[in-house]
Amino acid sequence: MNRISNVDSDWAWSRFEPNDHQAWDVSLAAHLYRRAGFSAETSELEAAAEESPADTVDRLLRGGATSTSFQTESESLAETLLAGGNARQLAAWWLRSMLRTPHPLLEKTTLFWHGHFATSAEKVEDARAMYRQNQLLRRYAMGNFAALTHQVARDPAMLIYLDSATNRKSHPNENFARELMELFCLGEGHYSERDVQELARCFTGWEIRRGKFRFNRYQHDTGEKNILGTTGTFPDADAVDVVLAQPEASRFIVGKLIQYFLFDEPTPSPELIEPLAVELREHDWNVGHVIGRMLSSNLFFWEHCIGRKVRSPVEMAVGLLRALEGSTNTVQLAEELVHLGQGLFYPPNVKGWDGGRAWINSSTLLGRANVVGRLVRDEKTRFGGGDLATYFEGSGATTGEAVVAKLEDLLLAVPIPGDARKQLVGLIDRGSGDQSGRIANVIHALSTLPEFHLA
């Protein structure tokens, strides 16, 4: 029987307090950083272990101060890539931001919204529109979900992607109306086909002019509509508020956040969802508040919640590099992530990425290991500014046992199996080649283990 399915919600969402059974240490800090960001280097984890769990979560929610130089460099790189009009190259910009950001939780949450309000450049064909949408998602990522939904409804990239830019009163297009209820706010079974038809009429006359949202009143249906039991003409974006007013809206979002930050399976029970759904509504749709509650909770730090997520390709690659203070050619990495099924700015469909077990099969496991092997052997990849041998030597890890132990602490949510551990240690102590090559071989071998892909 699944332990999570039967957990008491009062206990689950109470604040975690370290005790004799479960001490707050580097291992639990690493669990927090894997879920609330993309892993962390040793010094970050050691500093977190000196704080309380609550203080560490608060710091992650605030994020570090974004330097002017980081922001300037990021915007300059984005503009350079946008000049070429190729949205695929934007993925390299975003990966660089993930690697260098002082606010990893913000980037992790932006990635969540990218999969939730999924929009693909393959159809949009406008790199700048995709960039602006990404900035929009980041701006509201940990803020007001209702405000974000209103902004997404008018976002040019979304209007193009769901054919809302050609929504006319004589022929209402139902795409956005359907996805607003099914995928963005309510989930299946909480609306009727009639609701879709009526809601679609509310978005008639919404179009794009010179790359920006424009309301064409001549193409807008001003007649009375009935949506989800509410009747009115719904001028402007009032119809979005009708959808958000449904009790199921907050439950739907909380359920998705639980599966993103806590565990892939099982589907969260209604009893587990409800307390946070109520809090989300009571705190004016503040997503950051709910994420903070999740990351501070007993459930989050419970042993049955650790190692319960499959890393996405982005989480795997960026997590590896952030844990080892790595830098690399993000253009090449972005292309490799496409082949692993997670091309940034190119989700597969309006549902986004399925995630969880869908990330893993015999083909993707081999592909993931190949990407890791290439990353750690590429001379363009640096670790703390140097090679692998210098990086590990600087932390005092020179023997096979010490190197494997450090990698286990930084990269794995669950222990390495005993026989595999012996083999990995042997690759360092008895392997051929220089120390950097031997460590690279160990990391590559480690990535072939199922345990490596759990978070």
XYZ file of C-alpha atoms in Angstrom:
455
model
C 0.000 0.000 0.000
C 1.357 3.418 -0.891
C 2.256 5.321 2.261
C 1.694 8.730 0.646
C -1.875 7.835 -0.335
C -2.818 7.439 3.312
C -0.927 10.305 4.918
C -2.762 12.607 7.328
C -3.040 16.062 5.752
C -2.710 17.924 9.082
C 0.610 16.220 9.744
C 1.682 16.440 6.084
C 1.487 20.231 5.840
C 2.750 21.010 9.348
C 6.198 22.596 9.468
C 9.040 20.096 9.541
C 11.115 20.188 12.715
C 14.352 18.162 12.885
C 14.365 15.404 15.493
C 16.375 12.391 16.643
C 14.855 10.264 13.908
C 15.456 12.774 11.114
C 18.198 15.330 11.612
C 18.624 18.393 9.429
C 21.904 17.804 7.612
C 23.644 18.119 4.245
C 21.669 15.164 2.887
C 18.277 16.741 3.578
C 19.561 20.111 2.365
C 20.556 18.419 -0.913
C 17.021 16.990 -1.202
C 15.611 20.491 -0.748
C 17.926 22.011 -3.349
C 17.204 19.244 -5.879
C 13.477 19.954 -5.671
C 13.563 23.732 -5.123
C 16.164 24.354 -7.807
C 18.672 22.341 -9.792
C 20.893 20.891 -7.029
C 23.639 22.823 -5.252
C 27.373 22.748 -4.685
C 29.010 21.589 -1.469
C 29.487 25.035 0.083
C 25.796 25.891 -0.415
C 24.699 22.641 1.205
C 27.065 23.028 4.138
C 25.863 26.591 4.708
C 22.243 25.411 4.584
C 22.954 22.666 7.123
C 24.137 25.361 9.562
C 20.775 27.130 9.247
C 17.360 25.806 10.155
C 15.239 24.194 7.411
C 12.770 27.093 7.679
C 15.511 29.697 7.197
C 16.856 27.837 4.175
C 13.408 27.653 2.564
C 12.850 31.356 3.222
C 16.174 32.141 1.568
C 15.285 30.015 -1.446
C 11.942 31.785 -1.754
C 13.626 35.198 -1.667
C 16.508 34.221 -3.916
C 19.884 35.888 -3.972
C 20.395 39.416 -5.131
C 20.522 39.585 -8.914
C 23.599 41.557 -9.850
C 23.386 44.271 -12.456
C 26.112 42.567 -14.444
C 24.202 39.240 -14.503
C 21.018 40.964 -15.662
C 22.834 43.028 -18.267
C 24.702 40.024 -19.650
C 21.503 37.964 -19.731
C 19.545 40.624 -21.622
C 22.447 41.250 -23.996
C 22.770 37.555 -24.819
C 19.018 37.260 -25.369
C 19.013 40.231 -27.748
C 21.931 38.780 -29.692
C 20.134 35.481 -30.123
C 16.821 37.181 -30.945
C 18.510 39.102 -33.747
C 18.874 35.781 -35.560
C 15.192 35.015 -35.093
C 15.916 31.403 -34.093
C 13.919 30.332 -31.034
C 16.016 27.179 -30.665
C 18.985 29.340 -29.726
C 16.893 30.961 -26.994
C 17.105 27.637 -25.188
C 20.849 28.211 -24.787
C 20.111 31.565 -23.147
C 17.653 29.999 -20.708
C 20.033 27.164 -19.808
C 22.738 29.723 -19.093
C 20.308 31.566 -16.819
C 19.481 28.346 -14.981
C 23.164 27.635 -14.450
C 24.071 31.100 -13.205
C 20.930 32.438 -11.553
C 21.057 33.457 -7.885
C 17.357 32.497 -7.700
C 17.122 28.841 -8.806
C 13.630 28.367 -7.347
C 12.349 31.141 -9.603
C 13.813 29.428 -12.681
C 12.479 26.048 -11.556
C 9.007 27.505 -11.134
C 9.224 29.304 -14.487
C 9.997 25.915 -16.027
C 6.837 24.577 -14.364
C 4.703 27.304 -15.936
C 6.363 26.733 -19.318
C 5.005 23.185 -19.185
C 1.656 24.298 -17.767
C 0.883 27.150 -20.184
C 2.666 25.200 -22.906
C 3.402 27.154 -26.077
C 5.740 25.987 -28.817
C 7.880 28.092 -31.116
C 7.335 25.458 -33.793
C 3.910 26.964 -34.429
C 4.404 30.482 -33.087
C 7.467 31.066 -35.330
C 8.310 34.300 -33.538
C 11.349 34.101 -31.276
C 10.687 37.475 -29.673
C 7.108 36.507 -28.797
C 8.420 33.346 -27.148
C 11.027 35.332 -25.226
C 8.429 37.804 -24.014
C 6.194 34.974 -22.878
C 9.122 33.474 -20.963
C 9.701 36.802 -19.245
C 5.988 36.989 -18.440
C 6.044 33.529 -16.837
C 9.118 34.478 -14.809
C 7.586 37.776 -13.667
C 4.509 36.061 -12.235
C 6.023 32.643 -11.505
C 5.824 32.889 -7.724
C 3.169 35.573 -7.553
C -0.544 35.800 -8.289
C -1.822 32.898 -10.390
C -5.019 34.747 -11.307
C -3.018 37.699 -12.635
C -0.734 35.328 -14.543
C -3.733 33.628 -16.158
C -5.152 36.978 -17.252
C -1.806 37.958 -18.755
C -1.368 34.625 -20.548
C -4.849 34.996 -22.048
C -3.642 38.158 -23.816
C -0.125 36.941 -24.551
C 0.651 37.076 -28.312
C 2.510 33.743 -28.301
C -0.454 32.004 -26.683
C -2.936 33.756 -28.994
C -1.018 32.467 -32.010
C -0.471 28.976 -30.599
C -4.144 28.355 -29.830
C -5.494 30.222 -32.880
C -7.114 32.913 -30.739
C -5.637 35.672 -32.876
C -8.271 34.862 -35.516
C -11.230 34.516 -33.160
C -14.236 36.229 -34.748
C -17.818 36.567 -33.513
C -19.164 34.883 -36.640
C -16.921 31.835 -36.085
C -15.719 31.616 -32.452
C -12.568 29.539 -32.096
C -12.869 27.148 -29.143
C -9.198 26.213 -28.676
C -8.212 28.676 -25.968
C -11.543 28.419 -24.155
C -11.211 24.637 -23.967
C -7.608 24.645 -22.790
C -8.243 27.434 -20.284
C -10.652 25.122 -18.490
C -9.188 21.680 -19.206
C -5.431 22.251 -18.978
C -4.861 25.610 -17.346
C -7.445 25.995 -14.573
C -9.955 23.221 -13.904
C -9.049 19.848 -15.385
C -11.233 17.365 -17.215
C -14.777 16.759 -16.040
C -15.378 20.178 -14.526
C -17.008 21.885 -17.505
C -19.371 21.024 -20.354
C -19.116 21.399 -24.106
C -21.689 24.174 -23.797
C -19.343 25.992 -21.399
C -16.570 25.770 -24.009
C -18.816 27.220 -26.700
C -20.036 30.049 -24.505
C -16.561 30.871 -23.207
C -15.155 30.978 -26.741
C -17.614 33.797 -27.571
C -16.031 35.881 -24.772
C -12.654 35.885 -26.511
C -13.885 36.954 -29.929
C -12.194 40.099 -31.213
C -8.948 39.329 -29.378
C -6.153 39.690 -31.905
C -2.562 40.784 -32.450
C -1.462 43.997 -34.113
C 2.229 44.836 -34.544
C 3.242 42.059 -32.170
C 0.957 43.178 -29.321
C -2.486 42.271 -28.033
C -5.325 44.298 -29.515
C -9.068 44.194 -28.801
C -11.201 44.549 -31.906
C -14.624 45.559 -30.635
C -16.170 45.099 -34.053
C -15.383 41.375 -33.937
C -16.432 40.845 -30.321
C -19.648 39.047 -29.418
C -21.419 41.378 -26.963
C -24.379 39.079 -26.390
C -25.295 37.355 -23.147
C -23.499 34.107 -22.328
C -23.848 31.439 -19.671
C -20.558 30.012 -18.379
C -20.305 27.467 -15.593
C -23.679 28.545 -14.266
C -22.981 32.284 -14.402
C -24.806 34.542 -16.864
C -23.561 37.849 -18.269
C -22.024 39.594 -21.237
C -18.532 39.284 -19.719
C -16.773 42.318 -21.185
C -12.988 42.492 -21.235
C -11.571 39.433 -19.418
C -14.371 38.902 -16.895
C -14.891 35.405 -18.253
C -11.446 34.401 -16.965
C -12.564 35.407 -13.479
C -15.634 33.179 -13.789
C -13.346 30.212 -14.459
C -10.991 31.147 -11.623
C -13.920 31.516 -9.229
C -14.623 27.781 -9.468
C -13.478 25.939 -6.296
C -11.814 23.352 -8.511
C -9.374 25.924 -9.890
C -7.233 26.181 -6.764
C -7.391 22.402 -6.250
C -6.213 21.804 -9.800
C -3.187 24.090 -9.466
C -2.215 22.786 -6.024
C -2.403 19.210 -7.302
C -0.035 20.005 -10.145
C 2.377 21.835 -7.822
C 2.454 18.859 -5.440
C 3.364 16.521 -8.282
C 6.010 18.942 -9.557
C 7.757 19.630 -6.255
C 6.996 16.558 -4.119
C 6.249 13.328 -5.982
C 5.273 12.072 -9.428
C 3.048 9.304 -8.100
C 0.439 8.686 -6.815
C -2.024 11.391 -7.838
C -2.479 13.535 -4.704
C -5.673 12.736 -2.809
C -8.432 15.364 -2.465
C -7.810 15.326 1.302
C -4.147 16.212 0.769
C -4.904 18.941 -1.770
C -7.752 20.736 -0.019
C -5.867 22.519 2.837
C -3.399 24.136 0.420
C -6.145 24.900 -2.096
C -7.928 26.852 0.634
C -4.691 28.665 1.496
C -4.092 29.545 -2.140
C -7.491 31.220 -2.345
C -7.145 32.908 1.046
C -3.723 34.305 0.114
C -4.958 35.952 -3.084
C -3.666 33.198 -5.383
C -0.081 33.662 -4.126
C 1.775 30.675 -5.568
C 4.975 31.478 -3.678
C 3.145 31.119 -0.366
C 1.918 27.631 -1.278
C 5.317 26.538 -2.582
C 6.858 27.726 0.684
C 4.341 25.645 2.647
C 5.164 22.590 0.566
C 8.934 22.942 0.848
C 8.741 23.476 4.637
C 6.420 20.573 5.338
C 6.720 17.235 7.086
C 5.585 15.559 3.882
C 8.349 17.136 1.813
C 11.096 15.860 4.133
C 9.462 12.486 4.838
C 11.584 9.508 3.816
C 8.764 8.224 1.590
C 8.873 11.454 -0.420
C 12.627 11.387 -1.116
C 13.611 9.894 -4.459
C 9.976 9.971 -5.619
C 10.503 12.061 -8.741
C 12.159 11.279 -12.060
C 14.449 14.086 -13.130
C 13.507 15.744 -16.382
C 16.359 16.084 -18.914
C 16.763 19.771 -18.015
C 16.824 19.010 -14.286
C 19.352 16.232 -14.834
C 21.792 18.271 -16.933
C 21.517 21.579 -15.078
C 21.538 19.778 -11.725
C 24.752 17.956 -12.592
C 26.471 21.178 -13.604
C 25.237 23.293 -10.683
C 26.242 20.601 -8.180
C 29.774 20.517 -9.579
C 30.055 24.283 -10.221
C 30.070 23.506 -13.916
C 29.893 25.668 -17.022
C 29.539 24.406 -20.565
C 28.527 25.156 -24.146
C 24.791 25.697 -23.621
C 24.053 25.849 -27.351
C 25.190 22.252 -27.736
C 23.458 21.189 -24.530
C 20.178 22.740 -25.680
C 20.266 20.656 -28.849
C 20.993 17.497 -26.877
C 17.995 18.162 -24.634
C 15.775 18.271 -27.725
C 16.794 14.682 -28.481
C 16.068 13.712 -24.879
C 12.523 15.026 -25.286
C 12.698 18.410 -23.539
C 13.518 21.102 -26.016
C 13.009 24.401 -24.223
C 10.494 26.628 -26.026
C 9.338 23.500 -27.878
C 6.988 21.488 -25.634
C 5.446 18.586 -27.573
C 1.848 19.831 -27.434
C -0.532 22.060 -25.467
C -0.451 19.550 -22.577
C 3.264 20.174 -22.114
C 5.556 17.361 -21.005
C 3.963 14.371 -19.283
C 6.927 14.021 -16.924
C 7.427 11.284 -14.349
C 7.917 7.789 -15.738
C 7.347 9.119 -19.265
C 10.893 10.506 -19.183
C 12.402 7.044 -18.848
C 12.698 4.148 -21.284
C 15.594 2.106 -22.648
C 16.285 4.665 -25.373
C 16.169 7.785 -23.182
C 18.285 6.147 -20.460
C 21.028 5.527 -23.003
C 20.620 9.028 -24.409
C 20.820 10.606 -20.960
C 23.989 8.688 -20.126
C 25.538 9.736 -23.433
C 24.783 13.405 -22.701
C 26.341 13.121 -19.235
C 29.397 11.365 -20.665
C 29.827 14.043 -23.298
C 29.390 16.852 -20.774
C 31.997 15.641 -18.305
C 34.569 14.840 -21.008
C 34.101 17.981 -23.105
C 37.060 20.334 -22.749
C 34.602 23.258 -22.913
C 32.969 22.053 -19.687
C 34.744 23.445 -16.637
C 34.234 22.600 -12.990
C 34.900 25.460 -10.635
C 36.853 26.980 -13.508
C 39.149 23.969 -13.899
C 39.187 20.268 -14.694
C 37.577 17.487 -12.683
C 40.765 16.357 -10.967
C 41.568 19.849 -9.707
C 37.977 20.379 -8.596
C 37.794 17.196 -6.514
C 41.317 17.588 -5.181
C 40.361 21.038 -3.932
C 37.638 19.470 -1.781
C 39.974 16.795 -0.450
C 38.418 13.986 -2.493
C 41.376 12.168 -4.042
C 40.652 8.473 -3.384
C 38.019 6.454 -5.159
C 35.910 6.161 -2.012
C 36.046 9.917 -1.370
C 35.150 10.841 -4.951
C 32.208 8.434 -5.085
C 30.975 9.577 -1.671
C 31.059 13.209 -2.786
C 29.212 12.418 -6.012
C 26.613 10.453 -4.055
C 26.070 13.361 -1.655
C 25.742 15.916 -4.434
C 23.921 14.061 -7.178
C 21.849 11.206 -5.791
C 18.624 11.156 -3.797
C 19.034 7.473 -2.883
C 22.143 5.405 -2.034
C 24.256 3.755 -4.709
C 23.772 -0.045 -4.623
C 26.659 -1.846 -2.919
C 28.065 -3.755 -5.913
C 27.819 -0.700 -8.176
C 29.592 1.388 -5.561
C 32.546 -1.020 -5.474
C 32.835 -0.873 -9.256
C 32.750 2.918 -9.261
C 35.434 3.133 -6.586
C 37.546 0.731 -8.658
C 37.295 3.000 -11.704
C 39.130 5.663 -9.700
C 41.638 3.556 -7.797
C 42.457 1.030 -10.523
C 41.264 2.692 -13.725
C 43.452 3.826 -16.599
C 44.167 7.368 -17.745
C 44.590 10.556 -15.748
C 42.500 11.464 -12.699
C 40.142 13.765 -14.622
C 39.415 11.000 -17.105
C 38.822 8.466 -14.356
C 36.396 10.775 -12.536
C 34.611 11.448 -15.824
C 34.297 7.685 -16.331
C 32.782 7.336 -12.858
C 30.201 10.088 -13.468
C 29.320 8.562 -16.826
C 28.954 5.109 -15.254
C 26.915 6.600 -12.430
C 24.491 8.063 -14.981
C 23.716 4.573 -16.306
C 22.232 3.618 -12.940
C 18.471 4.072 -12.428
C 19.187 5.739 -9.077
C 20.953 8.636 -10.814
C 17.716 9.738 -12.463
C 15.662 10.049 -9.283
C 15.264 13.283 -7.351
